[in-house]
Tab-separated table of N, CA and C and ligand atoms in Angstrom:
chain	number	residue	atom	x	y	z
U	27	UNK	N	138.904	137.703	130.931
U	27	UNK	CA	139.187	137.714	130.050
U	27	UNK	C	139.525	139.659	129.640
U	28	UNK	N	140.122	140.136	129.290
U	28	UNK	CA	140.552	141.221	129.337
U	28	UNK	C	140.005	141.954	128.422
U	29	UNK	N	139.152	143.277	128.177
U	29	UNK	CA	138.705	143.329	126.833
U	29	UNK	C	139.714	144.794	126.475
U	30	UNK	N	140.228	144.480	125.377
U	30	UNK	CA	141.167	145.477	125.301
U	30	UNK	C	141.030	146.876	124.121
U	31	UNK	N	141.617	147.848	124.155
U	31	UNK	CA	141.693	148.851	123.228
U	31	UNK	C	141.144	148.342	121.577
U	32	UNK	N	142.090	147.619	121.061
U	32	UNK	CA	141.954	147.026	119.903
U	32	UNK	C	140.199	146.541	119.926
U	33	UNK	N	139.356	145.640	121.311
U	33	UNK	CA	137.966	145.245	121.169
U	33	UNK	C	137.522	146.322	120.667
U	34	UNK	N	137.874	147.131	121.407
U	34	UNK	CA	136.739	148.496	121.965
U	34	UNK	C	136.490	149.641	120.187
U	35	UNK	N	137.840	149.246	119.262
U	35	UNK	CA	138.246	150.150	118.257
U	35	UNK	C	137.710	149.186	117.025
U	36	UNK	N	137.557	148.023	117.170
U	36	UNK	CA	136.893	147.113	116.552
U	36	UNK	C	135.553	147.020	116.380
U	37	UNK	N	134.477	147.158	117.327
U	37	UNK	CA	133.493	147.014	117.965
U	37	UNK	C	132.620	148.575	117.100
U	38	UNK	N	133.630	149.581	117.738
U	38	UNK	CA	133.013	151.263	116.892
U	38	UNK	C	133.308	151.243	115.681
U	39	UNK	N	134.303	150.423	114.849
U	39	UNK	CA	134.607	150.845	113.846
U	39	UNK	C	133.726	149.878	112.589
U	40	UNK	N	133.190	149.110	113.247
U	40	UNK	CA	132.161	148.229	112.573
U	40	UNK	C	130.674	149.049	112.357
U	41	UNK	N	130.595	149.347	114.450
U	41	UNK	CA	129.131	149.926	114.045
U	41	UNK	C	129.029	151.430	113.460
U	42	UNK	N	130.090	151.829	113.215
U	42	UNK	CA	129.998	152.784	111.990
U	42	UNK	C	130.488	152.863	110.277
U	43	UNK	N	130.412	151.476	110.431
U	43	UNK	CA	129.736	150.870	108.735
U	43	UNK	C	128.839	150.687	109.254
U	44	UNK	N	127.566	150.218	110.015
U	44	UNK	CA	126.415	149.886	109.562
U	44	UNK	C	125.341	151.320	109.780
U	45	UNK	N	126.162	152.082	110.665
U	45	UNK	CA	125.144	152.848	111.030
U	45	UNK	C	125.036	154.008	109.453
U	46	UNK	N	125.791	153.546	108.055
U	46	UNK	CA	125.650	154.055	107.773
U	46	UNK	C	124.296	153.740	106.629
U	47	UNK	N	123.988	152.818	107.257
U	47	UNK	CA	122.863	152.020	106.647
U	47	UNK	C	121.627	151.362	107.029
U	48	UNK	N	121.240	151.967	108.420
U	48	UNK	CA	120.491	151.650	109.472
U	48	UNK	C	119.431	150.519	108.391
U	49	UNK	N	118.494	151.376	107.537
U	49	UNK	CA	117.303	150.470	107.153
U	49	UNK	C	118.175	149.195	106.467
U	50	UNK	N	118.517	149.369	106.025
U	50	UNK	CA	119.211	147.874	105.285
U	50	UNK	C	120.080	146.453	106.452
U	51	UNK	N	120.733	146.713	107.302
U	51	UNK	CA	121.347	146.377	108.745
U	51	UNK	C	120.102	145.958	109.327
U	52	UNK	N	119.037	146.913	109.799
U	52	UNK	CA	118.287	146.207	110.423
U	52	UNK	C	117.368	145.069	109.807
U	53	UNK	N	116.747	146.105	108.983
U	53	UNK	CA	115.956	144.951	108.214
U	53	UNK	C	117.271	143.312	107.823
U	54	UNK	N	118.261	143.316	107.711
U	54	UNK	CA	118.667	141.883	107.705
U	54	UNK	C	118.561	141.026	109.334
U	55	UNK	N	118.771	142.529	110.611
U	55	UNK	CA	118.911	141.730	111.277
U	55	UNK	C	117.528	141.054	111.271
U	56	UNK	N	116.739	141.633	111.307
U	56	UNK	CA	115.292	141.222	111.913
U	56	UNK	C	115.037	139.498	110.648
U	57	UNK	N	115.457	140.181	109.732
U	57	UNK	CA	114.708	138.521	109.330
U	57	UNK	C	116.050	137.722	109.443
U	58	UNK	N	117.040	137.571	110.255
U	58	UNK	CA	117.788	136.420	110.347
U	58	UNK	C	117.297	136.563	111.712
U	59	UNK	N	116.553	137.010	112.473
U	59	UNK	CA	116.279	136.423	113.702
U	59	UNK	C	114.932	135.681	113.277
U	60	UNK	N	113.900	135.979	112.457
U	60	UNK	CA	112.725	135.699	112.162
U	60	UNK	C	113.439	133.949	111.760
U	61	UNK	N	114.745	133.945	111.001
U	61	UNK	CA	114.751	133.007	109.928
U	61	UNK	C	115.500	131.326	111.188
U	62	UNK	N	116.047	131.534	112.016
U	62	UNK	CA	116.038	130.909	113.139
U	62	UNK	C	115.234	130.917	113.950
U	63	UNK	N	114.230	131.792	114.582
U	63	UNK	CA	113.674	131.704	115.335
U	63	UNK	C	111.726	132.429	114.866
U	64	UNK	N	111.485	131.515	114.113
U	64	UNK	CA	110.204	132.167	113.426
U	64	UNK	C	108.960	132.181	113.840
U	65	UNK	N	109.019	131.412	115.468
U	65	UNK	CA	107.387	132.286	116.241
U	65	UNK	C	108.251	133.104	116.930
U	66	UNK	N	109.097	133.609	116.652
U	66	UNK	CA	109.380	135.021	116.940
U	66	UNK	C	108.657	135.934	117.049
U	67	UNK	N	108.452	135.914	115.766
U	67	UNK	CA	107.631	137.011	115.437
U	67	UNK	C	107.114	137.516	115.944
U	68	UNK	N	105.837	136.490	116.688
U	68	UNK	CA	104.189	137.154	117.853
U	68	UNK	C	104.847	138.050	119.065
U	69	UNK	N	106.393	137.651	118.999
U	69	UNK	CA	106.899	138.640	119.886
U	69	UNK	C	106.794	140.348	120.233
U	70	UNK	N	106.778	140.207	118.794
U	70	UNK	CA	107.656	142.430	118.368
U	70	UNK	C	106.048	142.464	117.661
U	71	UNK	N	105.303	143.959	118.445
U	71	UNK	CA	104.166	144.240	118.016
U	71	UNK	C	104.195	144.463	116.693
U	72	UNK	N	105.450	144.897	116.072
U	72	UNK	CA	104.965	145.834	114.437
U	72	UNK	C	105.638	143.941	114.066
U	73	UNK	N	105.854	143.263	114.395
U	73	UNK	CA	106.048	142.393	113.352
U	73	UNK	C	104.848	141.354	113.269
U	74	UNK	N	103.725	141.616	114.472
U	74	UNK	CA	102.943	140.391	114.528
U	74	UNK	C	101.561	140.311	113.599
U	75	UNK	N	101.339	142.003	113.754
U	75	UNK	CA	100.151	142.465	112.031
U	75	UNK	C	100.331	142.276	111.109
U	76	UNK	N	102.065	141.758	110.689
U	76	UNK	CA	102.149	142.232	109.409
U	76	UNK	C	102.238	141.049	108.815
U	77	UNK	N	102.549	140.786	106.989
U	77	UNK	CA	102.868	139.391	106.411
U	77	UNK	C	104.082	139.264	106.543
U	78	UNK	N	105.115	140.222	106.588
U	78	UNK	CA	106.579	140.528	105.719
U	78	UNK	C	107.466	141.663	106.936
U	79	UNK	N	107.966	141.364	106.824
U	79	UNK	CA	109.105	141.950	108.031
U	79	UNK	C	108.984	143.595	107.102
U	80	UNK	N	108.872	144.468	107.486
U	80	UNK	CA	108.235	146.032	107.314
U	80	UNK	C	109.603	146.757	106.439
U	81	UNK	N	110.047	146.980	105.497
U	81	UNK	CA	110.991	148.106	105.341
U	81	UNK	C	111.110	149.235	105.770
U	82	UNK	N	111.464	150.144	106.478
U	82	UNK	CA	111.581	150.751	106.919
U	82	UNK	C	110.852	151.213	108.372
U	83	UNK	N	110.400	150.425	108.587
U	83	UNK	CA	109.479	150.457	110.166
U	83	UNK	C	110.076	151.198	110.834
U	84	UNK	N	109.777	152.265	111.755
U	84	UNK	CA	110.444	153.072	112.264
U	84	UNK	C	110.188	152.135	113.995
U	85	UNK	N	109.348	151.429	114.625
U	85	UNK	CA	109.797	150.497	115.603
U	85	UNK	C	110.808	149.370	115.421
U	86	UNK	N	110.810	148.865	114.018
U	86	UNK	CA	111.998	147.748	113.630
U	86	UNK	C	112.867	148.471	113.470
U	87	UNK	N	113.413	149.662	113.519
U	87	UNK	CA	114.762	150.159	112.767
U	87	UNK	C	115.454	150.739	115.008
U	88	UNK	N	114.456	150.928	115.701
U	88	UNK	CA	114.333	151.319	116.962
U	88	UNK	C	115.274	150.324	117.986
U	89	UNK	N	114.486	149.194	117.556
U	89	UNK	CA	114.585	147.932	118.233
U	89	UNK	C	116.213	147.307	117.598
U	90	UNK	N	116.744	147.439	116.557
U	90	UNK	CA	117.912	146.759	115.775
U	90	UNK	C	118.716	148.142	116.399
U	91	UNK	N	118.976	149.366	116.187
U	91	UNK	CA	119.226	150.467	116.836
U	91	UNK	C	119.829	150.540	117.618
U	92	UNK	N	118.936	149.850	119.029
U	92	UNK	CA	119.201	149.978	120.259
U	92	UNK	C	120.251	148.660	120.807
U	93	UNK	N	119.531	147.855	120.251
U	93	UNK	CA	120.507	146.552	120.448
U	93	UNK	C	121.829	146.834	119.972
U	94	UNK	N	122.355	147.174	119.029
U	94	UNK	CA	123.355	147.401	118.606
U	94	UNK	C	123.661	148.332	118.931
U	95	UNK	N	123.662	149.754	119.758
U	95	UNK	CA	124.273	150.595	120.179
U	95	UNK	C	124.356	150.571	121.693
U	96	UNK	N	123.281	149.812	122.021
U	96	UNK	CA	123.998	149.498	123.493
U	96	UNK	C	125.462	148.377	124.009
U	97	UNK	N	125.294	147.375	122.977
U	97	UNK	CA	126.174	146.487	122.679
U	97	UNK	C	127.663	147.256	122.744
U	98	UNK	N	127.861	148.424	121.476
U	98	UNK	CA	128.124	148.730	121.777
U	98	UNK	C	129.095	150.052	122.911
U	99	UNK	N	128.123	150.494	123.415
U	99	UNK	CA	128.401	150.858	124.384
U	99	UNK	C	128.479	150.280	125.724
U	100	UNK	N	128.107	149.255	126.012
U	100	UNK	CA	128.491	148.079	126.478
U	100	UNK	C	130.287	147.416	126.227
U	101	UNK	N	130.798	147.681	125.012
U	101	UNK	CA	131.535	147.690	124.680
U	101	UNK	C	132.835	148.898	125.044
U	102	UNK	N	132.371	149.891	125.049
U	102	UNK	CA	133.564	151.016	125.877
U	102	UNK	C	133.036	150.772	126.851
U	103	UNK	N	132.542	150.706	128.073
U	103	UNK	CA	132.387	150.220	129.500
U	103	UNK	C	133.511	149.091	129.814
U	104	UNK	N	133.181	148.083	129.206
U	104	UNK	CA	134.570	146.706	128.851
U	104	UNK	C	135.663	147.403	129.063
U	105	UNK	N	135.991	148.320	128.551
U	105	UNK	CA	137.675	148.725	128.701
U	105	UNK	C	137.413	149.584	129.057
U	106	UNK	N	136.777	150.274	129.428
U	106	UNK	CA	136.946	151.363	130.591
U	106	UNK	C	136.584	151.123	131.665
U	107	UNK	N	135.978	150.169	132.284
U	107	UNK	CA	135.873	150.117	133.328
U	107	UNK	C	136.024	148.441	133.750
U	108	UNK	N	135.651	147.623	132.796
U	108	UNK	CA	136.078	145.955	133.152
U	108	UNK	C	135.048	145.570	133.148
U	109	UNK	N	133.565	146.070	132.934
U	109	UNK	CA	132.010	145.560	133.229
U	109	UNK	C	131.360	146.286	132.260
U	110	UNK	N	130.226	146.186	132.707
U	110	UNK	CA	129.235	147.026	131.578
U	110	UNK	C	128.313	147.372	133.227
U	111	UNK	N	128.252	149.247	133.035
U	111	UNK	CA	127.123	149.796	134.001
U	111	UNK	C	125.793	150.484	133.053
U	112	UNK	N	124.626	149.728	132.881
U	112	UNK	CA	124.079	150.347	132.759
U	112	UNK	C	123.088	151.286	133.191
U	113	UNK	N	122.296	152.443	133.492
U	113	UNK	CA	122.151	152.872	134.267
U	113	UNK	C	121.293	152.432	134.877
U	114	UNK	N	120.719	152.299	135.989
U	114	UNK	CA	119.678	151.835	137.187
U	114	UNK	C	118.304	151.374	136.384
U	115	UNK	N	117.947	152.855	136.136
U	115	UNK	CA	116.487	152.806	135.744
U	115	UNK	C	116.936	152.290	134.544
U	116	UNK	N	117.661	152.275	133.428
U	116	UNK	CA	117.335	152.293	131.997
U	116	UNK	C	117.446	150.224	132.198
U	117	UNK	N	118.352	150.099	133.031
U	117	UNK	CA	117.740	148.642	133.151
U	117	UNK	C	117.095	148.414	134.152
U	118	UNK	N	115.839	148.652	134.401
U	118	UNK	CA	115.083	147.717	135.072
U	118	UNK	C	114.228	148.100	133.973
U	119	UNK	N	113.802	149.234	133.523
U	119	UNK	CA	113.193	149.477	131.838
U	119	UNK	C	113.585	148.287	131.456
U	120	UNK	N	114.325	147.892	130.875
U	120	UNK	CA	115.383	146.900	129.638
U	120	UNK	C	114.398	145.206	130.838
U	121	UNK	N	115.022	145.596	131.528
U	121	UNK	CA	114.378	143.959	132.636
U	121	UNK	C	112.704	144.123	132.693
U	122	UNK	N	112.144	145.057	132.423
U	122	UNK	CA	110.515	145.032	132.687
U	122	UNK	C	110.195	144.514	131.108
U	123	UNK	N	110.515	145.814	130.067
U	123	UNK	CA	109.851	145.478	128.749
U	123	UNK	C	109.934	144.493	128.259
U	124	UNK	N	111.334	143.283	128.499
U	124	UNK	CA	111.571	142.085	127.960
U	124	UNK	C	111.046	141.113	128.711
U	125	UNK	N	110.558	141.084	129.843
U	125	UNK	CA	109.325	139.733	130.556
U	125	UNK	C	108.231	140.182	129.910
U	126	UNK	N	107.411	141.389	130.109
U	126	UNK	CA	106.460	141.827	129.525
U	126	UNK	C	106.223	141.756	128.357
U	127	UNK	N	107.072	140.961	127.170
U	127	UNK	CA	106.754	140.716	126.136
U	127	UNK	C	107.452	139.336	125.822
U	128	UNK	N	107.548	138.013	126.843
U	128	UNK	CA	107.438	137.106	127.047
U	128	UNK	C	109.588	136.746	126.634
U	129	UNK	N	109.913	137.569	126.306
U	129	UNK	CA	111.547	137.336	126.046
U	129	UNK	C	111.820	136.227	127.409
U	130	UNK	N	112.399	135.205	126.894
U	130	UNK	CA	113.401	134.372	127.668
U	130	UNK	C	114.469	134.072	127.554
U	131	UNK	N	115.638	133.572	128.730
U	131	UNK	CA	116.743	133.843	127.855
U	131	UNK	C	117.584	133.395	126.771
U	132	UNK	N	116.685	131.943	125.698
U	132	UNK	CA	117.001	131.180	124.583
U	132	UNK	C	117.040	132.400	124.333
U	133	UNK	N	116.104	133.108	123.562
U	133	UNK	CA	115.934	134.674	122.905
U	133	UNK	C	116.947	135.087	122.918
U	134	UNK	N	117.815	135.547	123.973
U	134	UNK	CA	119.113	136.208	123.560
U	134	UNK	C	119.899	135.248	122.744
U	135	UNK	N	120.566	134.420	122.726
U	135	UNK	CA	121.203	133.927	122.032
U	135	UNK	C	120.982	133.834	120.264
U	136	UNK	N	119.807	133.292	119.618
U	136	UNK	CA	119.208	134.094	118.421
U	136	UNK	C	119.389	135.175	118.390
U	137	UNK	N	119.099	136.356	118.915
U	137	UNK	CA	119.513	137.318	118.533
U	137	UNK	C	121.016	138.004	118.798
U	138	UNK	N	121.623	137.053	119.525
U	138	UNK	CA	123.059	137.539	119.327
U	138	UNK	C	123.757	136.857	117.862
U	139	UNK	N	123.124	135.501	117.347
U	139	UNK	CA	123.368	135.043	116.506
U	139	UNK	C	123.459	136.421	115.303
U	140	UNK	N	121.882	136.842	115.195
U	140	UNK	CA	121.219	137.849	114.054
U	140	UNK	C	122.589	138.557	114.269
U	141	UNK	N	122.895	139.184	115.729
U	141	UNK	CA	123.569	140.306	115.278
U	141	UNK	C	125.079	139.957	114.970
U	142	UNK	N	125.251	138.871	115.106
U	142	UNK	CA	126.947	138.631	114.296
U	142	UNK	C	126.851	138.169	112.867
U	143	UNK	N	125.922	137.460	112.657
U	143	UNK	CA	125.515	137.601	111.125
U	143	UNK	C	125.208	138.685	110.387
U	144	UNK	N	124.900	140.103	111.145
U	144	UNK	CA	124.736	141.136	110.395
U	144	UNK	C	126.175	141.986	110.145
U	145	UNK	N	126.653	141.665	111.169
U	145	UNK	CA	127.748	142.228	111.023
U	145	UNK	C	129.067	141.707	110.374
U	146	UNK	N	128.642	140.339	110.506
U	146	UNK	CA	129.275	139.989	109.359
U	146	UNK	C	129.523	140.500	108.043
U	147	UNK	N	127.957	140.811	107.776
U	147	UNK	CA	127.801	140.750	106.034
U	147	UNK	C	127.970	142.430	105.819
U	148	UNK	N	127.717	142.864	106.938
U	148	UNK	CA	128.261	144.310	106.872
U	148	UNK	C	129.791	144.878	106.508
U	149	UNK	N	130.390	143.873	107.568
U	149	UNK	CA	132.000	143.905	107.152
U	149	UNK	C	132.607	143.894	106.361
U	150	UNK	N	132.251	142.623	105.610
U	150	UNK	CA	133.059	142.164	104.631
U	150	UNK	C	134.432	141.768	104.447
U	151	UNK	N	135.639	142.128	104.001
U	151	UNK	CA	136.468	141.948	104.429
U	151	UNK	C	136.936	141.790	105.298
U	152	UNK	N	136.618	143.123	106.100
U	152	UNK	CA	137.071	143.339	107.886
U	152	UNK	C	136.955	142.380	108.565
U	153	UNK	N	135.541	141.528	108.589
U	153	UNK	CA	135.416	140.568	109.070
U	153	UNK	C	136.890	139.992	109.845
U	154	UNK	N	136.826	139.136	110.845
U	154	UNK	CA	137.633	138.153	111.441
U	154	UNK	C	137.050	138.134	112.749
U	155	UNK	N	138.074	136.509	113.714
U	155	UNK	CA	137.375	136.246	114.613
U	155	UNK	C	137.648	136.907	116.029
U	156	UNK	N	138.483	137.999	115.450
U	156	UNK	CA	138.478	139.100	116.820
U	156	UNK	C	137.508	139.690	116.533
U	157	UNK	N	136.726	139.949	115.758
U	157	UNK	CA	136.123	140.731	115.530
U	157	UNK	C	134.406	140.287	116.059
U	158	UNK	N	134.791	138.717	115.526
U	158	UNK	CA	133.583	138.445	116.394
U	158	UNK	C	133.498	138.141	117.744
U	159	UNK	N	134.785	138.344	118.004
U	159	UNK	CA	134.970	137.710	119.433
U	159	UNK	C	134.444	139.082	120.381
U	160	UNK	N	134.687	139.932	119.817
U	160	UNK	CA	135.174	141.102	120.517
U	160	UNK	C	133.487	141.911	120.911
U	161	UNK	N	132.907	141.527	119.886
U	161	UNK	CA	131.419	142.213	119.777
U	161	UNK	C	130.341	140.618	121.044
U	162	UNK	N	131.188	139.456	120.606
U	162	UNK	CA	130.066	138.440	121.473
U	162	UNK	C	130.682	139.033	122.589
U	163	UNK	N	131.622	139.385	123.746
U	163	UNK	CA	131.943	139.793	124.658
U	163	UNK	C	131.266	140.483	125.161
U	164	UNK	N	131.351	141.871	124.532
U	164	UNK	CA	130.072	143.482	124.737
U	164	UNK	C	128.896	142.364	124.870
U	165	UNK	N	128.311	141.913	123.736
U	165	UNK	CA	126.573	141.712	123.828
U	165	UNK	C	126.675	140.889	125.135
U	166	UNK	N	127.460	139.331	125.225
U	166	UNK	CA	126.826	139.147	126.513
U	166	UNK	C	127.167	139.541	128.042
U	167	UNK	N	127.672	140.663	128.150
U	167	UNK	CA	127.601	141.489	129.143
U	167	UNK	C	126.375	142.431	129.327
U	168	UNK	N	126.127	142.804	127.857
U	168	UNK	CA	124.640	143.764	128.125
U	168	UNK	C	123.615	142.473	128.594
U	169	UNK	N	123.767	141.206	127.839
U	169	UNK	CA	122.571	140.703	127.683
U	169	UNK	C	122.659	139.663	129.340
U	170	UNK	N	123.651	139.734	129.740
U	170	UNK	CA	123.484	139.254	131.054
U	170	UNK	C	122.933	140.070	131.909
U	171	UNK	N	123.299	141.167	131.918
U	171	UNK	CA	122.668	142.740	132.699
U	171	UNK	C	121.210	142.529	132.731
U	172	UNK	N	120.794	142.374	131.519
U	172	UNK	CA	119.386	142.722	131.004
U	172	UNK	C	118.583	141.190	131.852
U	173	UNK	N	119.258	139.637	131.334
U	173	UNK	CA	118.806	139.211	131.931
U	173	UNK	C	118.427	138.458	133.255
U	174	UNK	N	119.342	139.585	134.300
U	174	UNK	CA	119.200	139.667	135.814
U	174	UNK	C	118.199	139.905	136.380
U	175	UNK	N	118.427	141.520	135.936
U	175	UNK	CA	117.138	142.359	136.054
U	175	UNK	C	115.677	141.380	135.775
U	176	UNK	N	115.258	140.590	134.445
U	176	UNK	CA	114.139	139.843	134.242
U	176	UNK	C	114.346	139.261	135.385
U	177	UNK	N	115.259	138.598	135.756
U	177	UNK	CA	114.997	137.677	137.280
U	177	UNK	C	114.323	137.999	138.053
U	178	UNK	N	115.029	139.510	138.802
U	178	UNK	CA	114.591	140.146	139.628
U	178	UNK	C	112.882	140.758	139.769
U	179	UNK	N	113.069	141.104	138.661
U	179	UNK	CA	111.200	141.064	138.338
U	179	UNK	C	110.163	140.525	138.977
U	180	UNK	N	110.828	139.297	138.839
U	180	UNK	CA	109.227	137.932	139.028
U	180	UNK	C	108.967	137.639	140.234
K	209	LIG	C1	111.997	145.798	123.217
K	209	LIG	C2	116.388	146.449	124.198
K	209	LIG	C3	117.241	141.825	123.419
K	209	LIG	C4	112.587	141.397	122.330
K	209	LIG	C5	113.262	146.547	123.700
K	209	LIG	C6	113.642	148.083	123.948
K	209	LIG	C7	114.900	148.533	124.095
K	209	LIG	C8	115.106	146.611	124.010
K	209	LIG	C9	115.353	149.255	124.534
K	209	LIG	C10	112.347	149.315	124.165
K	209	LIG	C11	112.329	149.605	122.918
K	209	LIG	C12	111.455	150.913	123.076
K	209	LIG	O1	111.100	151.443	124.079
K	209	LIG	O2	111.360	151.847	121.731
K	209	LIG	C13	117.744	145.447	123.544
K	209	LIG	C14	118.662	145.485	124.194
K	209	LIG	C15	119.041	143.916	124.058
K	209	LIG	C16	117.543	143.554	123.630
K	209	LIG	C17	119.966	146.010	124.579
K	209	LIG	C18	120.067	142.678	124.116
K	209	LIG	C19	121.221	143.064	124.500
K	209	LIG	C20	115.640	141.636	122.885
K	209	LIG	C21	115.891	139.928	123.095
K	209	LIG	C22	114.537	139.923	122.250
K	209	LIG	C23	113.815	141.225	122.374
K	209	LIG	C24	116.531	138.587	123.232
K	209	LIG	C25	113.896	138.604	122.521
K	209	LIG	C26	113.737	138.112	120.822
K	209	LIG	C27	112.249	142.749	122.277
K	209	LIG	C28	110.687	143.121	122.427
K	209	LIG	C29	110.560	144.775	122.315
K	209	LIG	C30	111.607	145.002	123.108
K	209	LIG	C31	109.701	141.907	121.955
K	209	LIG	C32	108.559	145.058	122.282
K	209	LIG	C33	109.091	145.775	120.961
K	209	LIG	C34	107.527	146.316	120.998
K	209	LIG	O3	107.192	145.399	120.606
K	209	LIG	O4	107.372	147.327	120.646
K	209	LIG	N1	114.291	145.914	123.857
K	209	LIG	N2	116.892	144.175	123.517
K	209	LIG	N3	114.592	141.988	122.827
K	209	LIG	N4	112.611	144.282	122.807
K	209	LIG	FE1	114.741	144.298	123.197
């Protein structure tokens, strides 16, 4: 499947909406992750020790922003190059950090569902099957690159 200019524009447009309210959408993103997989709470250093998902927690925001932003970047690359190219060091780092924190393949599906639901809520009546598909494809490519690196680390 080719990733078109329109797909890229759709992803960028919705990321622009979300960027305007990072605290709210980061919190939503993590709340949905925990709704789908409550046990994931223990994986994140910033969630482990707290009773609830903390509003305005900088680390929580950082992970949410990175997942969204990197997915957005991979959308741009998919359109420009037809594949996702993450810097060698970055990819190695991503593989290592997730392996170290006990992340396994099915977790990527949970994060994907949370990502899509957050975007659905954020984009309101701009939400469409096409938008969902564009984010899914971009995320799947990025997740595959990280997962491949995690396997190499073992
Ligand atoms: C840490 C990105 C998916 C769990 C990180 C970091 C980055 C990152 C950049 C390092 C944070 C930092 O140094 O500030 C991504 C991207 C993902 C992804 C781009 C998907 C495309 C996942 C998934 C899980 C996960 C599926 C599992 C639920 C974690 C955990 C940490 C981490 C537990 C350590 C956070 C901490 O305790 O401080 N991730 N991640 N990530 N990630 Fe991900």
